[in-house]
Every structure is written in structure tokens, then in C-alpha cells.
Amino acid sequence: MLMAHPAVLKNLIEQYETLRILHAEDGSEEVRQRMDDIAYTLCVSTGTRDVDAALVAARHQLPGARTQDDSLLAT
């Protein structure tokens, strides 16, 4: 499987998080559509099927990411 460049993944994560905040504030259809587009791109880029899994996978591919998956550990 081809792997997206970490800079691309970082940019996609930042865009998605920004759009999520904007959508929470105003809920416009334009922002929602852009979020869906970014989510789709993240899923394709990480080989996942939902945006939450894509975000976890993308973050683990960034430089300095921890090699262990701690997403299931209680805080």
C-alpha cells in the first residue's frame, strides 16, 4: 500500500480539526461538505473506513508518533 507523506497527513488532520470547530460553531452545509471531503481523503490515505480510525492512523504516521497504540487505554 502506498503511504501518504507525513506533511500531507499533518495538513489533512489540521484541516479536519479546524473544520470540525467551524461546523460546531455555525453548522453550515459548505463546512460539512468540506469535512466529508477531508474525511474521505484521510480514509483513502490511511487505508481505513471511518474518519476516527483514519485520524488515529494518520497521527501514528507522523514523525515523533509513539509506536504503541494507546487509543484504548483509560486516561
PDB file of N, CA and C in Angstrom:
ATOM      1  N   MET A   1       0.843  -1.180   0.000  1.00  0.00           N
ATOM      2  CA  MET A   1       0.000   0.000   0.000  1.00  0.00           C
ATOM      3  C   MET A   1       0.885   1.239   0.000  1.00  0.00           C
ATOM      4  N   LEU A   2       0.529   2.204  -0.788  1.00  0.00           N
ATOM      5  CA  LEU A   2       1.243   3.477  -0.790  1.00  0.00           C
ATOM      6  C   LEU A   2       0.948   4.233   0.501  1.00  0.00           C
ATOM      7  N   MET A   3       1.946   4.936   0.992  1.00  0.00           N
ATOM      8  CA  MET A   3       1.776   5.703   2.220  1.00  0.00           C
ATOM      9  C   MET A   3       1.838   7.187   1.885  1.00  0.00           C
ATOM     10  N   ALA A   4       0.923   7.945   2.435  1.00  0.00           N
ATOM     11  CA  ALA A   4       0.924   9.393   2.240  1.00  0.00           C
ATOM     12  C   ALA A   4       2.107  10.003   2.985  1.00  0.00           C
ATOM     13  N   HIS A   5       2.632  11.073   2.447  1.00  0.00           N
ATOM     14  CA  HIS A   5       3.736  11.776   3.086  1.00  0.00           C
ATOM     15  C   HIS A   5       3.240  12.365   4.413  1.00  0.00           C
ATOM     16  N   PRO A   6       4.058  12.316   5.462  1.00  0.00           N
ATOM     17  CA  PRO A   6       3.644  12.851   6.755  1.00  0.00           C
ATOM     18  C   PRO A   6       3.182  14.313   6.700  1.00  0.00           C
ATOM     19  N   ALA A   7       3.779  15.122   5.846  1.00  0.00           N
ATOM     20  CA  ALA A   7       3.355  16.525   5.737  1.00  0.00           C
ATOM     21  C   ALA A   7       1.924  16.624   5.212  1.00  0.00           C
ATOM     22  N   VAL A   8       1.574  15.742   4.287  1.00  0.00           N
ATOM     23  CA  VAL A   8       0.210  15.721   3.750  1.00  0.00           C
ATOM     24  C   VAL A   8      -0.761  15.297   4.845  1.00  0.00           C
ATOM     25  N   LEU A   9      -0.402  14.255   5.589  1.00  0.00           N
ATOM     26  CA  LEU A   9      -1.272  13.791   6.668  1.00  0.00           C
ATOM     27  C   LEU A   9      -1.457  14.862   7.737  1.00  0.00           C
ATOM     28  N   LYS A  10      -0.375  15.528   8.092  1.00  0.00           N
ATOM     29  CA  LYS A  10      -0.457  16.594   9.102  1.00  0.00           C
ATOM     30  C   LYS A  10      -1.402  17.689   8.637  1.00  0.00           C
ATOM     31  N   ASN A  11      -1.297  18.060   7.378  1.00  0.00           N
ATOM     32  CA  ASN A  11      -2.168  19.091   6.821  1.00  0.00           C
ATOM     33  C   ASN A  11      -3.631  18.649   6.837  1.00  0.00           C
ATOM     34  N   LEU A  12      -3.895  17.414   6.466  1.00  0.00           N
ATOM     35  CA  LEU A  12      -5.265  16.897   6.462  1.00  0.00           C
ATOM     36  C   LEU A  12      -5.853  16.872   7.873  1.00  0.00           C
ATOM     37  N   ILE A  13      -5.051  16.446   8.843  1.00  0.00           N
ATOM     38  CA  ILE A  13      -5.514  16.425  10.236  1.00  0.00           C
ATOM     39  C   ILE A  13      -5.859  17.834  10.693  1.00  0.00           C
ATOM     40  N   GLU A  14      -4.977  18.782  10.415  1.00  0.00           N
ATOM     41  CA  GLU A  14      -5.214  20.167  10.826  1.00  0.00           C
ATOM     42  C   GLU A  14      -6.461  20.734  10.161  1.00  0.00           C
ATOM     43  N   GLN A  15      -6.636  20.464   8.873  1.00  0.00           N
ATOM     44  CA  GLN A  15      -7.832  20.943   8.172  1.00  0.00           C
ATOM     45  C   GLN A  15      -9.097  20.348   8.778  1.00  0.00           C
ATOM     46  N   TYR A  16      -9.075  19.041   9.032  1.00  0.00           N
ATOM     47  CA  TYR A  16     -10.261  18.382   9.575  1.00  0.00           C
ATOM     48  C   TYR A  16     -10.607  18.946  10.952  1.00  0.00           C
ATOM     49  N   GLU A  17      -9.623  19.110  11.810  1.00  0.00           N
ATOM     50  CA  GLU A  17      -9.877  19.636  13.149  1.00  0.00           C
ATOM     51  C   GLU A  17     -10.405  21.066  13.106  1.00  0.00           C
ATOM     52  N   THR A  18      -9.874  21.889  12.218  1.00  0.00           N
ATOM     53  CA  THR A  18     -10.361  23.255  12.059  1.00  0.00           C
ATOM     54  C   THR A  18     -11.801  23.264  11.564  1.00  0.00           C
ATOM     55  N   LEU A  19     -12.075  22.432  10.575  1.00  0.00           N
ATOM     56  CA  LEU A  19     -13.435  22.353  10.034  1.00  0.00           C
ATOM     57  C   LEU A  19     -14.422  21.825  11.071  1.00  0.00           C
ATOM     58  N   ARG A  20     -13.984  20.901  11.903  1.00  0.00           N
ATOM     59  CA  ARG A  20     -14.868  20.376  12.951  1.00  0.00           C
ATOM     60  C   ARG A  20     -15.272  21.494  13.915  1.00  0.00           C
ATOM     61  N   ILE A  21     -14.334  22.363  14.253  1.00  0.00           N
ATOM     62  CA  ILE A  21     -14.630  23.502  15.129  1.00  0.00           C
ATOM     63  C   ILE A  21     -15.596  24.459  14.428  1.00  0.00           C
ATOM     64  N   LEU A  22     -15.316  24.764  13.160  1.00  0.00           N
ATOM     65  CA  LEU A  22     -16.204  25.655  12.406  1.00  0.00           C
ATOM     66  C   LEU A  22     -17.604  25.079  12.290  1.00  0.00           C
ATOM     67  N   HIS A  23     -17.698  23.780  12.062  1.00  0.00           N
ATOM     68  CA  HIS A  23     -19.009  23.147  11.934  1.00  0.00           C
ATOM     69  C   HIS A  23     -19.762  23.199  13.263  1.00  0.00           C
ATOM     70  N   ALA A  24     -19.066  23.037  14.363  1.00  0.00           N
ATOM     71  CA  ALA A  24     -19.703  23.119  15.672  1.00  0.00           C
ATOM     72  C   ALA A  24     -20.229  24.516  15.945  1.00  0.00           C
ATOM     73  N   GLU A  25     -19.532  25.527  15.407  1.00  0.00           N
ATOM     74  CA  GLU A  25     -19.933  26.911  15.638  1.00  0.00           C
ATOM     75  C   GLU A  25     -21.105  27.342  14.771  1.00  0.00           C
ATOM     76  N   ASP A  26     -21.077  26.993  13.473  1.00  0.00           N
ATOM     77  CA  ASP A  26     -22.141  27.504  12.601  1.00  0.00           C
ATOM     78  C   ASP A  26     -22.919  26.432  11.847  1.00  0.00           C
ATOM     79  N   GLY A  27     -22.378  25.227  11.742  1.00  0.00           N
ATOM     80  CA  GLY A  27     -23.100  24.119  11.132  1.00  0.00           C
ATOM     81  C   GLY A  27     -23.487  24.296   9.673  1.00  0.00           C
ATOM     82  N   SER A  28     -22.727  25.081   8.921  1.00  0.00           N
ATOM     83  CA  SER A  28     -23.091  25.324   7.525  1.00  0.00           C
ATOM     84  C   SER A  28     -22.874  24.074   6.670  1.00  0.00           C
ATOM     85  N   GLU A  29     -23.657  23.974   5.613  1.00  0.00           N
ATOM     86  CA  GLU A  29     -23.557  22.846   4.696  1.00  0.00           C
ATOM     87  C   GLU A  29     -22.210  22.841   3.978  1.00  0.00           C
ATOM     88  N   GLU A  30     -21.694  24.022   3.669  1.00  0.00           N
ATOM     89  CA  GLU A  30     -20.403  24.130   2.983  1.00  0.00           C
ATOM     90  C   GLU A  30     -19.279  23.538   3.842  1.00  0.00           C
ATOM     91  N   VAL A  31     -19.283  23.858   5.126  1.00  0.00           N
ATOM     92  CA  VAL A  31     -18.258  23.338   6.040  1.00  0.00           C
ATOM     93  C   VAL A  31     -18.424  21.829   6.178  1.00  0.00           C
ATOM     94  N   ARG A  32     -19.673  21.368   6.283  1.00  0.00           N
ATOM     95  CA  ARG A  32     -19.926  19.924   6.415  1.00  0.00           C
ATOM     96  C   ARG A  32     -19.434  19.165   5.183  1.00  0.00           C
ATOM     97  N   GLN A  33     -19.665  19.727   4.004  1.00  0.00           N
ATOM     98  CA  GLN A  33     -19.217  19.070   2.780  1.00  0.00           C
ATOM     99  C   GLN A  33     -17.702  19.003   2.717  1.00  0.00           C
ATOM    100  N   ARG A  34     -17.045  20.077   3.118  1.00  0.00           N
ATOM    101  CA  ARG A  34     -15.576  20.089   3.130  1.00  0.00           C
ATOM    102  C   ARG A  34     -15.034  19.074   4.136  1.00  0.00           C
ATOM    103  N   MET A  35     -15.702  18.967   5.298  1.00  0.00           N
ATOM    104  CA  MET A  35     -15.309  17.961   6.288  1.00  0.00           C
ATOM    105  C   MET A  35     -15.427  16.560   5.707  1.00  0.00           C
ATOM    106  N   ASP A  36     -16.511  16.300   5.002  1.00  0.00           N
ATOM    107  CA  ASP A  36     -16.700  14.989   4.373  1.00  0.00           C
ATOM    108  C   ASP A  36     -15.612  14.704   3.353  1.00  0.00           C
ATOM    109  N   ASP A  37     -15.240  15.725   2.581  1.00  0.00           N
ATOM    110  CA  ASP A  37     -14.177  15.564   1.586  1.00  0.00           C
ATOM    111  C   ASP A  37     -12.838  15.237   2.250  1.00  0.00           C
ATOM    112  N   ILE A  38     -12.510  15.967   3.315  1.00  0.00           N
ATOM    113  CA  ILE A  38     -11.250  15.732   4.031  1.00  0.00           C
ATOM    114  C   ILE A  38     -11.281  14.356   4.692  1.00  0.00           C
ATOM    115  N   ALA A  39     -12.418  13.984   5.274  1.00  0.00           N
ATOM    116  CA  ALA A  39     -12.547  12.667   5.906  1.00  0.00           C
ATOM    117  C   ALA A  39     -12.315  11.560   4.884  1.00  0.00           C
ATOM    118  N   TYR A  40     -12.903  11.706   3.705  1.00  0.00           N
ATOM    119  CA  TYR A  40     -12.718  10.710   2.649  1.00  0.00           C
ATOM    120  C   TYR A  40     -11.235  10.606   2.274  1.00  0.00           C
ATOM    121  N   THR A  41     -10.579  11.751   2.102  1.00  0.00           N
ATOM    122  CA  THR A  41      -9.165  11.767   1.731  1.00  0.00           C
ATOM    123  C   THR A  41      -8.311  11.127   2.822  1.00  0.00           C
ATOM    124  N   LEU A  42      -8.626  11.405   4.084  1.00  0.00           N
ATOM    125  CA  LEU A  42      -7.902  10.776   5.186  1.00  0.00           C
ATOM    126  C   LEU A  42      -8.083   9.259   5.161  1.00  0.00           C
ATOM    127  N   CYS A  43      -9.296   8.812   4.925  1.00  0.00           N
ATOM    128  CA  CYS A  43      -9.563   7.366   4.883  1.00  0.00           C
ATOM    129  C   CYS A  43      -8.789   6.696   3.747  1.00  0.00           C
ATOM    130  N   VAL A  44      -8.805   7.302   2.577  1.00  0.00           N
ATOM    131  CA  VAL A  44      -8.073   6.740   1.440  1.00  0.00           C
ATOM    132  C   VAL A  44      -6.574   6.757   1.723  1.00  0.00           C
ATOM    133  N   SER A  45      -6.098   7.835   2.309  1.00  0.00           N
ATOM    134  CA  SER A  45      -4.665   7.988   2.573  1.00  0.00           C
ATOM    135  C   SER A  45      -4.142   7.017   3.625  1.00  0.00           C
ATOM    136  N   THR A  46      -5.017   6.558   4.506  1.00  0.00           N
ATOM    137  CA  THR A  46      -4.581   5.687   5.600  1.00  0.00           C
ATOM    138  C   THR A  46      -5.101   4.258   5.469  1.00  0.00           C
ATOM    139  N   GLY A  47      -5.912   3.995   4.458  1.00  0.00           N
ATOM    140  CA  GLY A  47      -6.436   2.651   4.259  1.00  0.00           C
ATOM    141  C   GLY A  47      -7.476   2.253   5.288  1.00  0.00           C
ATOM    142  N   THR A  48      -8.222   3.224   5.787  1.00  0.00           N
ATOM    143  CA  THR A  48      -9.253   2.962   6.795  1.00  0.00           C
ATOM    144  C   THR A  48     -10.628   3.270   6.216  1.00  0.00           C
ATOM    145  N   ARG A  49     -11.668   2.967   7.002  1.00  0.00           N
ATOM    146  CA  ARG A  49     -13.035   3.154   6.503  1.00  0.00           C
ATOM    147  C   ARG A  49     -13.851   4.187   7.264  1.00  0.00           C
ATOM    148  N   ASP A  50     -13.340   4.698   8.367  1.00  0.00           N
ATOM    149  CA  ASP A  50     -14.065   5.762   9.066  1.00  0.00           C
ATOM    150  C   ASP A  50     -13.069   6.810   9.536  1.00  0.00           C
ATOM    151  N   VAL A  51     -13.574   8.013   9.723  1.00  0.00           N
ATOM    152  CA  VAL A  51     -12.692   9.148   9.974  1.00  0.00           C
ATOM    153  C   VAL A  51     -11.954   9.021  11.309  1.00  0.00           C
ATOM    154  N   ASP A  52     -12.587   8.445  12.322  1.00  0.00           N
ATOM    155  CA  ASP A  52     -11.895   8.301  13.606  1.00  0.00           C
ATOM    156  C   ASP A  52     -10.683   7.387  13.485  1.00  0.00           C
ATOM    157  N   ALA A  53     -10.861   6.268  12.805  1.00  0.00           N
ATOM    158  CA  ALA A  53      -9.733   5.358  12.571  1.00  0.00           C
ATOM    159  C   ALA A  53      -8.677   6.018  11.696  1.00  0.00           C
ATOM    160  N   ALA A  54      -9.120   6.804  10.719  1.00  0.00           N
ATOM    161  CA  ALA A  54      -8.184   7.500   9.832  1.00  0.00           C
ATOM    162  C   ALA A  54      -7.348   8.511  10.605  1.00  0.00           C
ATOM    163  N   LEU A  55      -7.970   9.233  11.518  1.00  0.00           N
ATOM    164  CA  LEU A  55      -7.237  10.217  12.320  1.00  0.00           C
ATOM    165  C   LEU A  55      -6.191   9.530  13.200  1.00  0.00           C
ATOM    166  N   VAL A  56      -6.563   8.413  13.821  1.00  0.00           N
ATOM    167  CA  VAL A  56      -5.609   7.671  14.654  1.00  0.00           C
ATOM    168  C   VAL A  56      -4.453   7.172  13.796  1.00  0.00           C
ATOM    169  N   ALA A  57      -4.782   6.562  12.656  1.00  0.00           N
ATOM    170  CA  ALA A  57      -3.746   6.024  11.772  1.00  0.00           C
ATOM    171  C   ALA A  57      -2.831   7.134  11.260  1.00  0.00           C
ATOM    172  N   ALA A  58      -3.404   8.261  10.879  1.00  0.00           N
ATOM    173  CA  ALA A  58      -2.603   9.377  10.366  1.00  0.00           C
ATOM    174  C   ALA A  58      -1.670   9.917  11.440  1.00  0.00           C
ATOM    175  N   ARG A  59      -2.187  10.064  12.651  1.00  0.00           N
ATOM    176  CA  ARG A  59      -1.341  10.578  13.742  1.00  0.00           C
ATOM    177  C   ARG A  59      -0.183   9.639  14.047  1.00  0.00           C
ATOM    178  N   HIS A  60      -0.410   8.347  13.913  1.00  0.00           N
ATOM    179  CA  HIS A  60       0.657   7.375  14.180  1.00  0.00           C
ATOM    180  C   HIS A  60       1.718   7.368  13.087  1.00  0.00           C
ATOM    181  N   GLN A  61       1.411   7.938  11.936  1.00  0.00           N
ATOM    182  CA  GLN A  61       2.384   8.000  10.847  1.00  0.00           C
ATOM    183  C   GLN A  61       3.203   9.286  10.866  1.00  0.00           C
ATOM    184  N   LEU A  62       2.867  10.203  11.767  1.00  0.00           N
ATOM    185  CA  LEU A  62       3.604  11.463  11.844  1.00  0.00           C
ATOM    186  C   LEU A  62       4.926  11.263  12.567  1.00  0.00           C
ATOM    187  N   PRO A  63       5.933  12.065  12.208  1.00  0.00           N
ATOM    188  CA  PRO A  63       7.223  11.973  12.904  1.00  0.00           C
ATOM    189  C   PRO A  63       7.029  12.217  14.398  1.00  0.00           C
ATOM    190  N   GLY A  64       7.691  11.409  15.204  1.00  0.00           N
ATOM    191  CA  GLY A  64       7.603  11.558  16.652  1.00  0.00           C
ATOM    192  C   GLY A  64       6.421  10.847  17.271  1.00  0.00           C
ATOM    193  N   ALA A  65       5.609  10.179  16.452  1.00  0.00           N
ATOM    194  CA  ALA A  65       4.466   9.445  16.991  1.00  0.00           C
ATOM    195  C   ALA A  65       4.956   8.254  17.792  1.00  0.00           C
ATOM    196  N   ARG A  66       4.218   7.937  18.808  1.00  0.00           N
ATOM    197  CA  ARG A  66       4.559   6.762  19.614  1.00  0.00           C
ATOM    198  C   ARG A  66       4.253   5.513  18.810  1.00  0.00           C
ATOM    199  N   THR A  67       5.080   4.513  18.956  1.00  0.00           N
ATOM    200  CA  THR A  67       4.896   3.291  18.186  1.00  0.00           C
ATOM    201  C   THR A  67       3.828   2.387  18.778  1.00  0.00           C
ATOM    202  N   GLN A  68       3.471   2.591  20.028  1.00  0.00           N
ATOM    203  CA  GLN A  68       2.436   1.787  20.647  1.00  0.00           C
ATOM    204  C   GLN A  68       1.086   2.465  20.482  1.00  0.00           C
ATOM    205  N   ASP A  69       0.057   1.661  20.267  1.00  0.00           N
ATOM    206  CA  ASP A  69      -1.305   2.193  20.156  1.00  0.00           C
ATOM    207  C   ASP A  69      -1.893   2.291  21.555  1.00  0.00           C
ATOM    208  N   ASP A  70      -2.025   3.521  22.046  1.00  0.00           N
ATOM    209  CA  ASP A  70      -2.587   3.711  23.365  1.00  0.00           C
ATOM    210  C   ASP A  70      -4.015   4.237  23.311  1.00  0.00           C
ATOM    211  N   SER A  71      -4.669   4.096  22.150  1.00  0.00           N
ATOM    212  CA  SER A  71      -6.001   4.654  21.991  1.00  0.00           C
ATOM    213  C   SER A  71      -7.047   3.954  22.843  1.00  0.00           C
ATOM    214  N   LEU A  72      -6.749   2.749  23.332  1.00  0.00           N
ATOM    215  CA  LEU A  72      -7.718   2.009  24.135  1.00  0.00           C
ATOM    216  C   LEU A  72      -7.428   2.076  25.632  1.00  0.00           C
ATOM    217  N   LEU A  73      -6.351   2.758  25.995  1.00  0.00           N
ATOM    218  CA  LEU A  73      -6.002   2.858  27.407  1.00  0.00           C
ATOM    219  C   LEU A  73      -6.845   3.931  28.079  1.00  0.00           C
ATOM    220  N   ALA A  74      -7.236   3.671  29.297  1.00  0.00           N
ATOM    221  CA  ALA A  74      -8.002   4.654  30.078  1.00  0.00           C
ATOM    222  C   ALA A  74      -7.073   5.785  30.501  1.00  0.00           C
ATOM    223  N   THR A  75      -7.621   6.986  30.562  1.00  0.00           N
ATOM    224  CA  THR A  75      -6.802   8.126  30.962  1.00  0.00           C
ATOM    225  C   THR A  75      -6.933   8.377  32.446  1.00  0.00           C
TER     226      THR A  75
END
